[in-house]
Coordinates of C-alpha atoms in Angstrom, one line a residue:
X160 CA 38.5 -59.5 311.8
X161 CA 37.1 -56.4 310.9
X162 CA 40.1 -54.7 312.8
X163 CA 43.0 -56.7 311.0
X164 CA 41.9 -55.8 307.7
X165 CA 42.2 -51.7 308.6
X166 CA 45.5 -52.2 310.3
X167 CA 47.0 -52.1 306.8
X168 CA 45.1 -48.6 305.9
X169 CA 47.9 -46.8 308.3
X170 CA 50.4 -47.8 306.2
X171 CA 48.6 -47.2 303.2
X172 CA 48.5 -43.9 304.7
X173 CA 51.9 -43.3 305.6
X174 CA 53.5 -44.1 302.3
X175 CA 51.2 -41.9 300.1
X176 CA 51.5 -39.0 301.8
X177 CA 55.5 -39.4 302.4
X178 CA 55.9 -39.7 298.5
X179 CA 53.0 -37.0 298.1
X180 CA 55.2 -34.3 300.5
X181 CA 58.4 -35.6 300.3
X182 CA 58.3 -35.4 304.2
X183 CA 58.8 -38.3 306.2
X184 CA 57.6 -36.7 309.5
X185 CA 54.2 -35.5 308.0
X186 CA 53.2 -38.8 306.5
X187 CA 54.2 -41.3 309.7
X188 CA 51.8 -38.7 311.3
X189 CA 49.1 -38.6 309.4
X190 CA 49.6 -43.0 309.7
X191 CA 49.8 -42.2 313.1
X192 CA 46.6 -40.6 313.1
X193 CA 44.5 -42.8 311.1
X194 CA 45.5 -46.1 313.7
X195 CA 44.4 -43.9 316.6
X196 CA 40.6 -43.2 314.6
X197 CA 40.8 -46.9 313.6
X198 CA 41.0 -48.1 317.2
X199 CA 39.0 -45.6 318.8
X200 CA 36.6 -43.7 316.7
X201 CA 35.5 -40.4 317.7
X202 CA 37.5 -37.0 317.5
X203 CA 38.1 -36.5 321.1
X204 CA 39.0 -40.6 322.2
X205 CA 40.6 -40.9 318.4
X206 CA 43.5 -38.0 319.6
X207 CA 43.6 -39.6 323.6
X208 CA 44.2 -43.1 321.6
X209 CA 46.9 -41.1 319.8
X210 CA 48.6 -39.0 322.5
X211 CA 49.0 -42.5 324.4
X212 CA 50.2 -44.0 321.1
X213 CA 53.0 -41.5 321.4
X214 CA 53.7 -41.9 324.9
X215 CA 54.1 -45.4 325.6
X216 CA 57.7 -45.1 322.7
X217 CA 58.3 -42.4 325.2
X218 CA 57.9 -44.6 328.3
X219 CA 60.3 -47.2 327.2
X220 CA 63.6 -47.0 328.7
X221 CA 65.5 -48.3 325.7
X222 CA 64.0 -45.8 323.9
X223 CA 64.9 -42.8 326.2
X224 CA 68.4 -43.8 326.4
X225 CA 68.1 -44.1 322.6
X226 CA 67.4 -40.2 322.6
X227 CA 69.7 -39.0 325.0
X228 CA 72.8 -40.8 322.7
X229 CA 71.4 -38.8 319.7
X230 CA 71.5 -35.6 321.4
X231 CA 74.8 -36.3 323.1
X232 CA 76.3 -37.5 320.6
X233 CA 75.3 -33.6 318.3
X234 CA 76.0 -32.2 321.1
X235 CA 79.7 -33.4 320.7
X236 CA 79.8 -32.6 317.4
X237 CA 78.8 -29.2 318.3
X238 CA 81.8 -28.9 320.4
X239 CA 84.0 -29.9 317.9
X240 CA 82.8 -27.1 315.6
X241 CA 82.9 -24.8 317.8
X242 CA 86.4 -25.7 319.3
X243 CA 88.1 -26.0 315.4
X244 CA 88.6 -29.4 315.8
X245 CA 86.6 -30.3 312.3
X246 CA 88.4 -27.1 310.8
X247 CA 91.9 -28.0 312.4
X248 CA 91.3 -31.8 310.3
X249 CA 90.3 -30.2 307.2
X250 CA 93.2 -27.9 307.1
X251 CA 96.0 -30.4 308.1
X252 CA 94.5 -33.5 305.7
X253 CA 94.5 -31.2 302.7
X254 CA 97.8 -29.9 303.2
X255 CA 99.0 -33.5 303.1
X256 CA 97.6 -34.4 299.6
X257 CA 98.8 -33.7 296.1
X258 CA 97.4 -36.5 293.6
X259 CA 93.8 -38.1 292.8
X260 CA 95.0 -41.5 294.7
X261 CA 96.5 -39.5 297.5
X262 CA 93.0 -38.1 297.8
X263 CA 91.1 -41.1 297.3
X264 CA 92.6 -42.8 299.4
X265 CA 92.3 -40.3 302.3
X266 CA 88.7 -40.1 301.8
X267 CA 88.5 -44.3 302.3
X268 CA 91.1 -44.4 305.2
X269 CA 89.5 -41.7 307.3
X270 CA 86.8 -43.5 307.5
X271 CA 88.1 -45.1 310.3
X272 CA 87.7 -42.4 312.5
X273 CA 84.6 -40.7 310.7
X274 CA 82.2 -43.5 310.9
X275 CA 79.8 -42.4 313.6
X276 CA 77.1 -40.5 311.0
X277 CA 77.3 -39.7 307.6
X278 CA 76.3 -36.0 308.3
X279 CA 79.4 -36.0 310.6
X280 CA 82.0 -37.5 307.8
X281 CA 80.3 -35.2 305.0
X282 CA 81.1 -32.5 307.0
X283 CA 84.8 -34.0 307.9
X284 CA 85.8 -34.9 304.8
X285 CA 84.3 -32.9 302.0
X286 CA 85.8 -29.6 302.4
X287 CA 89.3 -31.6 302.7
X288 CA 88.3 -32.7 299.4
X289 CA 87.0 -29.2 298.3
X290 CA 90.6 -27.6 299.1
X291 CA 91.9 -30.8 296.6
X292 CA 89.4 -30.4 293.5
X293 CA 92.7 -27.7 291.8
X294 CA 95.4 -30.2 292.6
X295 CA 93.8 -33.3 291.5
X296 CA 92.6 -34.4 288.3
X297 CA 89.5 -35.6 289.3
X298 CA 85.9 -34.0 289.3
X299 CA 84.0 -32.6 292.3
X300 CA 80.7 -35.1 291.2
X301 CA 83.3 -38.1 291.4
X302 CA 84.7 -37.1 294.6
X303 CA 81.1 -36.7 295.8
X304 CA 80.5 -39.9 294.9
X305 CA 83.6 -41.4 297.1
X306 CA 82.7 -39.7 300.0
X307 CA 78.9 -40.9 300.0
X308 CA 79.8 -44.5 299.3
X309 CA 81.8 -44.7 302.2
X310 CA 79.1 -42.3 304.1
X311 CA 76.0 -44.4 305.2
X312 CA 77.0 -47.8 303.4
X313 CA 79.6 -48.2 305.4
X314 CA 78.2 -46.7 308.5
X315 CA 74.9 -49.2 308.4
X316 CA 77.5 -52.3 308.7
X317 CA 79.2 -50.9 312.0
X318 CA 77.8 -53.0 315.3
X319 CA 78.9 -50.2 317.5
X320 CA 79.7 -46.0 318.1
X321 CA 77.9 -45.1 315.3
X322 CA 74.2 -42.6 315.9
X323 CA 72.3 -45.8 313.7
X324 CA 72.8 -48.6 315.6
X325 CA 70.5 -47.6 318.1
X326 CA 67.7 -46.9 316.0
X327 CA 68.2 -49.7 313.7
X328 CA 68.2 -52.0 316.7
X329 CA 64.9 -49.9 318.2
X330 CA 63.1 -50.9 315.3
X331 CA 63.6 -54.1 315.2
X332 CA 63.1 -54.6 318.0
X333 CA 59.5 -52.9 318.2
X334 CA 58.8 -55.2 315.0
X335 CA 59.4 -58.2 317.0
X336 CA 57.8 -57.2 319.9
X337 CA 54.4 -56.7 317.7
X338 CA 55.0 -60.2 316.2
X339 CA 55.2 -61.9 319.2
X340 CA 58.7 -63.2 318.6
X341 CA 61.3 -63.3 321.1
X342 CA 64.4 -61.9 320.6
X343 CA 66.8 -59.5 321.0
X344 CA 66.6 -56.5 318.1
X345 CA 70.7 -55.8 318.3
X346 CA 71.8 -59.0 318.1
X347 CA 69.0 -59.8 314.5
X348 CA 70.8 -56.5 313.4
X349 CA 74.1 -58.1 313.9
X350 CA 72.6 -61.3 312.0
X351 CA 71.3 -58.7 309.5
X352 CA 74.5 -57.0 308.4
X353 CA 76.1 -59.9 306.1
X354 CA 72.7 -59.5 304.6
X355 CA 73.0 -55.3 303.9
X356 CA 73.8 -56.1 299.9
X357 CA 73.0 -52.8 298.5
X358 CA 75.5 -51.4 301.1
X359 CA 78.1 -54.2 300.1
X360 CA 77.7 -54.2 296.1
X361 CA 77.7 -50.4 296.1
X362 CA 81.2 -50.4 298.4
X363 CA 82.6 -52.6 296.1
X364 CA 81.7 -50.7 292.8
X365 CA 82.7 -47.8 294.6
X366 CA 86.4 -49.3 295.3
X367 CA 86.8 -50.0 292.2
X368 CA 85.6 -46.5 290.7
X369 CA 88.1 -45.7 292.8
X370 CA 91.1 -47.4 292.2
X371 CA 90.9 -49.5 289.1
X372 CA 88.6 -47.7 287.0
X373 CA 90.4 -46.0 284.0
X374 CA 88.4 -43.0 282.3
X375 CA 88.8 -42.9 278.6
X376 CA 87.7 -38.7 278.0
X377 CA 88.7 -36.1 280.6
X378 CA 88.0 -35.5 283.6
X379 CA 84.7 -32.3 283.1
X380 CA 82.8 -30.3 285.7
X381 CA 79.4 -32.2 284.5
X382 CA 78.2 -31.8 287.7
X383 CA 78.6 -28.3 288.6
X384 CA 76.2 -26.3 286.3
X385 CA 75.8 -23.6 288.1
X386 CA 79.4 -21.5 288.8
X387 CA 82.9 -22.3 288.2
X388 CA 84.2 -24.2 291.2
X389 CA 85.6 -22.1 293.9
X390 CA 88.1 -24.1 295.8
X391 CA 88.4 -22.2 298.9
X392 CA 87.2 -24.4 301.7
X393 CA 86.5 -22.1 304.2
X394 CA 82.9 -20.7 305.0
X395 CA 81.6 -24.2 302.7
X396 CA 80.2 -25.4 306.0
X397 CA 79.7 -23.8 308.8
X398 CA 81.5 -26.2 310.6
X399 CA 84.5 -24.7 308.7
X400 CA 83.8 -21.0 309.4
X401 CA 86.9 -18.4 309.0
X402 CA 86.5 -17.0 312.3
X403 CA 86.6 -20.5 313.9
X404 CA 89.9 -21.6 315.6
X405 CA 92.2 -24.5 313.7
X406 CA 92.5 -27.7 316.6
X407 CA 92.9 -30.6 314.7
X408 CA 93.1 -32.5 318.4
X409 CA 90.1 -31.4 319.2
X410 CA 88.9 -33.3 317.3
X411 CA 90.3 -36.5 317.1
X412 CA 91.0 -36.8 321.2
X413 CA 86.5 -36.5 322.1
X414 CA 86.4 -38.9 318.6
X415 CA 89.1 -41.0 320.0
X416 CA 88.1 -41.2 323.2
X417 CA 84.2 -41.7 322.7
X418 CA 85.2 -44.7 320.2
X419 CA 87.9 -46.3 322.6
X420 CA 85.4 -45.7 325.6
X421 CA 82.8 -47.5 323.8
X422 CA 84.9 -50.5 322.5
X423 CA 86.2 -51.1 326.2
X424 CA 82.7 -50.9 328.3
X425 CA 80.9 -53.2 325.7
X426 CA 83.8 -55.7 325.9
X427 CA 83.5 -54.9 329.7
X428 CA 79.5 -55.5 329.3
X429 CA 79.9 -58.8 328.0
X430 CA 82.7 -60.4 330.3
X431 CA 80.9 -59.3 333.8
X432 CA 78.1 -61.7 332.4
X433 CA 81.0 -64.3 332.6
X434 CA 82.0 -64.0 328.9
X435 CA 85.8 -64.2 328.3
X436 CA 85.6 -64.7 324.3
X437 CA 86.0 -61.5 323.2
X438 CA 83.5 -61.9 320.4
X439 CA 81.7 -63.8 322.3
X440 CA 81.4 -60.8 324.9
X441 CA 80.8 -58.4 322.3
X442 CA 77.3 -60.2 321.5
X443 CA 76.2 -60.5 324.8
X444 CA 77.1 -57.3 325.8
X445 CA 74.3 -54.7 326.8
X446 CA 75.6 -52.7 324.1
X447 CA 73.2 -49.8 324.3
X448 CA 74.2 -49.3 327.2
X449 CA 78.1 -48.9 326.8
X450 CA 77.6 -46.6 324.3
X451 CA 75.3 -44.5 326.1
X452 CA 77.6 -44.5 329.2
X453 CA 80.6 -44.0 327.1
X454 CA 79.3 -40.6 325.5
X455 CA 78.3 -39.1 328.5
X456 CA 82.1 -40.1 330.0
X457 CA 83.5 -38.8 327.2
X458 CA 81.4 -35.5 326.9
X459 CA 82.1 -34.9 330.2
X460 CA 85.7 -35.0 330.0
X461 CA 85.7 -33.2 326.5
X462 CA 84.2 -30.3 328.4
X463 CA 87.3 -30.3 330.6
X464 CA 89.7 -30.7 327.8
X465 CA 88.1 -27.5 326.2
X466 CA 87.8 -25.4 329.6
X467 CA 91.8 -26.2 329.9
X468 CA 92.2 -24.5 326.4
X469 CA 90.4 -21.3 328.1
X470 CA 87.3 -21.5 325.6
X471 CA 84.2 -20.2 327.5
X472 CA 82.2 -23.0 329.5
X473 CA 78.6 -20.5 328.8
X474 CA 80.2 -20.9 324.8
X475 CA 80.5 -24.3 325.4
X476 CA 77.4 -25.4 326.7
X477 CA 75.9 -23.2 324.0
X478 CA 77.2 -24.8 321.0
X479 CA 76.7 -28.4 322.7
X480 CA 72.9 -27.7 323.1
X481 CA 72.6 -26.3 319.5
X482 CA 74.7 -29.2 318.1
X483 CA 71.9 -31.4 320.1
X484 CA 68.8 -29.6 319.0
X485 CA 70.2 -30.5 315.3
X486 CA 69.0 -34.2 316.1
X487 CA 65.8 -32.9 317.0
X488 CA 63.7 -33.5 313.6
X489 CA 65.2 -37.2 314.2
X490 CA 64.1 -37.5 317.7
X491 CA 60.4 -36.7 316.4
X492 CA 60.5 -39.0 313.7
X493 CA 61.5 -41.2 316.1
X494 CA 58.8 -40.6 318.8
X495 CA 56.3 -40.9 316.2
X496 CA 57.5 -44.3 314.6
X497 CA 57.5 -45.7 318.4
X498 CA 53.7 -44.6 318.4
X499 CA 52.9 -46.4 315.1
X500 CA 54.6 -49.7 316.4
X501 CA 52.5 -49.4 319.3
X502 CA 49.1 -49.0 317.3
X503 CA 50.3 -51.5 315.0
X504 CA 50.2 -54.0 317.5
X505 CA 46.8 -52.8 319.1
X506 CA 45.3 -53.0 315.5
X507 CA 46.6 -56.7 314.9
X508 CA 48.6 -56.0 311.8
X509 CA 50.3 -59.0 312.2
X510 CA 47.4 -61.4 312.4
X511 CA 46.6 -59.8 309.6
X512 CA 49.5 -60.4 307.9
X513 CA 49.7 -63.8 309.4
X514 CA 46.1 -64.9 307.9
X515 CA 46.3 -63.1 304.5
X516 CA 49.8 -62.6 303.4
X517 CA 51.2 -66.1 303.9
X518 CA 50.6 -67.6 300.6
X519 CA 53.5 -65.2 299.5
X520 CA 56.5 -67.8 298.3
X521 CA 59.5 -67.6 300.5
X522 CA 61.6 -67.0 297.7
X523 CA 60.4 -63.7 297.0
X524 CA 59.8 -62.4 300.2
X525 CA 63.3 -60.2 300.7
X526 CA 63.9 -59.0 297.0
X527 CA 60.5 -57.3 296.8
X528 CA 61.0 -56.1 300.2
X529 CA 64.4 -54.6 298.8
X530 CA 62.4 -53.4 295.2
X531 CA 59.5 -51.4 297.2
X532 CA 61.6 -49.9 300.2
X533 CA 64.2 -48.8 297.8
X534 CA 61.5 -47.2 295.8
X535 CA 59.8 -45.4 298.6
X536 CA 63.5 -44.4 300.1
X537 CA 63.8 -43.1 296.6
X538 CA 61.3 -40.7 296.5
X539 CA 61.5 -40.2 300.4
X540 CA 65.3 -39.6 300.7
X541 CA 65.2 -40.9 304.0
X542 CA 67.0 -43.7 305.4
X543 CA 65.6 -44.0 309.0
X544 CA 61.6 -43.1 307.4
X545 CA 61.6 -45.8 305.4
X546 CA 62.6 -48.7 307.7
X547 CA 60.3 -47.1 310.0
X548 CA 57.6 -47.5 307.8
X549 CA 58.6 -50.9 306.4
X550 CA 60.1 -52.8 309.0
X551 CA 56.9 -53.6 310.7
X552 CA 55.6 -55.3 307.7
X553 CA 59.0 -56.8 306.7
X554 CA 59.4 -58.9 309.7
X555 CA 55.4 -59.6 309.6
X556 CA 56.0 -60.9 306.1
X557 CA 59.0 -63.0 306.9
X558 CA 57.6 -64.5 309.7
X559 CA 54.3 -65.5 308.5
X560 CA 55.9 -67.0 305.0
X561 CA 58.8 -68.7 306.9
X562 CA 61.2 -66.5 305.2
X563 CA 65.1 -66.3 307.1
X564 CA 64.2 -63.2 309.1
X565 CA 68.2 -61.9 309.4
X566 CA 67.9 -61.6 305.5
X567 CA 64.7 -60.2 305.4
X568 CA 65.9 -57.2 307.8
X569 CA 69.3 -57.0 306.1
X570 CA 66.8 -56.6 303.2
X571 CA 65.1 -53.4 304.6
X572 CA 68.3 -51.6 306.2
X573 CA 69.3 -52.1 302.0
X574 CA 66.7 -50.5 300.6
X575 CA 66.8 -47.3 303.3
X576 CA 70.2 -47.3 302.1
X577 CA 69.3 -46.9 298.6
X578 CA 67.3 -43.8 299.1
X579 CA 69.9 -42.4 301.3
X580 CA 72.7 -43.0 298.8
X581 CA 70.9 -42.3 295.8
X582 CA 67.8 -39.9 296.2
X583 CA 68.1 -36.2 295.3
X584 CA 65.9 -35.8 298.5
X585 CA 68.7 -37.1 300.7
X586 CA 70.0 -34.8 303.1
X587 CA 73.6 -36.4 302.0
X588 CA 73.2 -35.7 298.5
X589 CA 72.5 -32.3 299.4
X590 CA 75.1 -31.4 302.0
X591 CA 77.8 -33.3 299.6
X592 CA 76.1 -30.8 296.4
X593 CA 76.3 -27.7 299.0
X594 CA 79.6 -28.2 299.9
X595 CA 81.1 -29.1 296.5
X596 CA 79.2 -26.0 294.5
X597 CA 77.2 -28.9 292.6
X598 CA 73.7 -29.1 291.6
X599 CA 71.7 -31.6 293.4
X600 CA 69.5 -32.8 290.8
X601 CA 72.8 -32.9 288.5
X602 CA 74.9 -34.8 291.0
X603 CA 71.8 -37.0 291.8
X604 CA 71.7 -38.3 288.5
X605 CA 75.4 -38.5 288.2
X606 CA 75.1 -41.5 291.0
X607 CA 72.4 -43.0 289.9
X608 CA 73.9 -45.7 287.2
X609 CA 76.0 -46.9 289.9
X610 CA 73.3 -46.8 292.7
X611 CA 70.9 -48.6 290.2
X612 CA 73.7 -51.6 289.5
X613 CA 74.6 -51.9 292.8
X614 CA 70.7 -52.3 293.4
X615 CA 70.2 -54.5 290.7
X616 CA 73.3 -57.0 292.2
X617 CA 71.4 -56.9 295.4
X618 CA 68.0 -58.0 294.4
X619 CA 69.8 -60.9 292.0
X620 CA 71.5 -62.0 295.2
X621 CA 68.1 -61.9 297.5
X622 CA 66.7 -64.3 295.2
X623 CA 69.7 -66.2 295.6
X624 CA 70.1 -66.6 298.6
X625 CA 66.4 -67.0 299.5
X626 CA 66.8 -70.1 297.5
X627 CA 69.8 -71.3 298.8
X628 CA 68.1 -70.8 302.6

């Protein structure tokens, strides 16, 4: 009994000192940490307990292929740096446009081909809208704005090719796992999306910004306190470096191909189980898998493509391994929120849960969830952190309160969302404020009204819909 009760102090733990340092990595740690001294007192059996902690995420295959996608896949986007193909885009898109809808609407259509990581369509699409900022009449803070609602909002409701779905499936899936409850994690994330409502209210308040909204005073540079705006796109990123080539194809042939690739091999997944439906094959598909297998097809052949185009192969394996070792910080954060699931469930957290927490009403179950996670993602700025932290206890809670569990994870992937759209922490707020000359803390406020209504729409509608279920 004694042991279920502290199974809660490792959370306790991990959110203090993540709000405390602002670090993610430091505070699932020090979580970490305290569950290994809970279940084995002692200094020297306390750090054993937690090196195995670590190392049975690290034995899981899932969770191995998980980290070889993420590496691949910034691996790939190394290339494309390297190769021009992100500068080649940037320079043929902007040529294109000459009015604020022209632009806007670029910035929602090419997300079609941009949707694999936010940090990959920041980069894509924000110095095309840099080179715009002197031809349109339309600030950089509202163009900011654009490109991060249709950054990680849009990418958390994709069910394939994009460098979340993995992790958001891992972590369900580990949350099951500790709660006993069979089930597959990618398919209760495919039940999840409908249930994403931040992501959905702030897309359509963000479409409407866009397109309908009508602004009474000019447009001002609010945002951008610091310098007057220079609109010169190149050297904003490095990714758009002077002294990089301009090959629009090479990007959109390895982004073509690795999105194609994976569309085909899941469907292909699916119908050798003896599904023709292609829907139907879609959900049965070993979709990690595909994707996995698809990236490695297509990095392969992308390293061809650029060897035909006489770019050095010791270049190219370069910039591919540095691209990869970007997703490193993830990849820990990953490894240590694989060992907190695991002491989680050697601590009993859900029978605590279970025996304590299930005089919690149903009905509101996934609107606090939604209220706290978005106010540790807040003060976090981290998507993946704070489902990592919260998912555990989210589908604890749901279970032991009878709560619809889809909505109750659709509740958590909203409130990581939250942080990641809205927090001055964010690492999108401030690649988008880098990029655009803004100040962060300027530009964070600048999103904040919408974030908070959009936020405010989805809580209303988890008490809904906790009712209705």
């Amino acid at each position: 009994m004694l042991m279920t009760w502290l199974s809660i102090f490792p959370f306790i733990v991990v959110i203090i000192i993540a709000m405390k340092t602002k670090l993610v990595i430091p505070g699932l740690t020090a979580g970490l940490l305290t569950a290994s001294f809970i279940y084995k007192p002692g200094l020297i059996i306390g750090l054993q307990q937690f090196y195995e902690f670590i190392m049975t995420g690290l034995k899981d295959e899932n969770n191995v292929k998980i980290v070889l996608f993420l590496y691949m896949f910034t691996g790939l986007i190394g290339l494309m740096k390297y190769t021009g193909g992100i500068k080649g885009f940037v320079q043929v898109a902007s040529s294109k446009i000459n009015s604020k809808k022209g632009a806007l609407f670029l910035t929602w259509v090419s997300t079609l081909g941009t949707f694999s990581a936010p940090s990959f369509r920041i980069v894509t699409v924000a110095p095309i809208m840099k080179a715009l900022l002197n031809k349109v009449k339309i600030t950089p803070q509202e163009l900011g704005f654009v490109i991060e609602t249709t950054a990680t909002p849009v990418i958390v409701l994709m069910p394939i090719a994009t460098a979340f779905v993995g992790y958001m499936s891992s972590v369900v899936q580990l949350s099951l796992k500790a709660e006993g409850i069979e089930g597959d994690g990618y398919r209760y994330f495919l039940q999840s999306i409908p249930y994403n409502f931040f992501s959905i209210s702030i897309l359509l308040i963000g479409f409407y910004l866009s397109f309908f909204h009508h602004r009474k005073t000019p447009a001002t540079d609010a945002g951008n306190v610091e310098k007057k705006l220079d609109d010169q796109w190149e050297d904003c990123h490095p990714a758009v470096a002077k002294d990089l080539p301009t090959k629009p194809m090479n990007l959109l042939i390895p982004l073509g191909g690795v999105i194609l690739l994976t569309l085909l091999l899941t469907y292909w997944s699916g119908y050798k189980k003896g599904f023709t439906s292609l829907i139907k094959a879609f959900i049965e598909a070993d979709v990690l898998d595909a994707m996995v297998f698809a990236l490695l097809t297509t990095v392969l052949l992308t390293f061809i493509f650029y060897l035909f185009q006489r770019f050095s192969l010791k270049d190219l394996v370069t910039y591919f391994i540095e691209g990869g070792n970007e997703m490193m910080p993830v990849i820990v954060l990953l490894t240590v929120v694989w060992g907190l699931a695991a002491s989680t469930e050697a601590l009993g957290f859900s029978s605590f849960v279970t025996s304590n927490l299930d005089w919690i009403p149903t009905l509101f179950v996934p609107p606090v969830l939604f209220l706290v996670g978005a106010f540790i993602s807040y003060f976090i700025g981290s998507s993946w952190g704070t489902w990592g932290i919260l998912m555990p206890l989210g589908i604890s809670l749901g279970y032991s309160t009878g709560a619809d569990l889809p909505v109750v994870i659709g509740a958590v992937f909203a409130s990581g969302t939250f942080g990641a759209f809205a927090s001055p922490l964010s690492d999108n707020t401030n690649t988008v404020a880098r990029i655009l000359q803004l100040n962060p803390m300027t530009y964070a406020k600048f999103k904040l009204g919408p974030a908070l209504l959009a936020a405010g729409l989805a809580a209303a509608g988890y008490f809904v819909i906790s009712f209705v279920i």
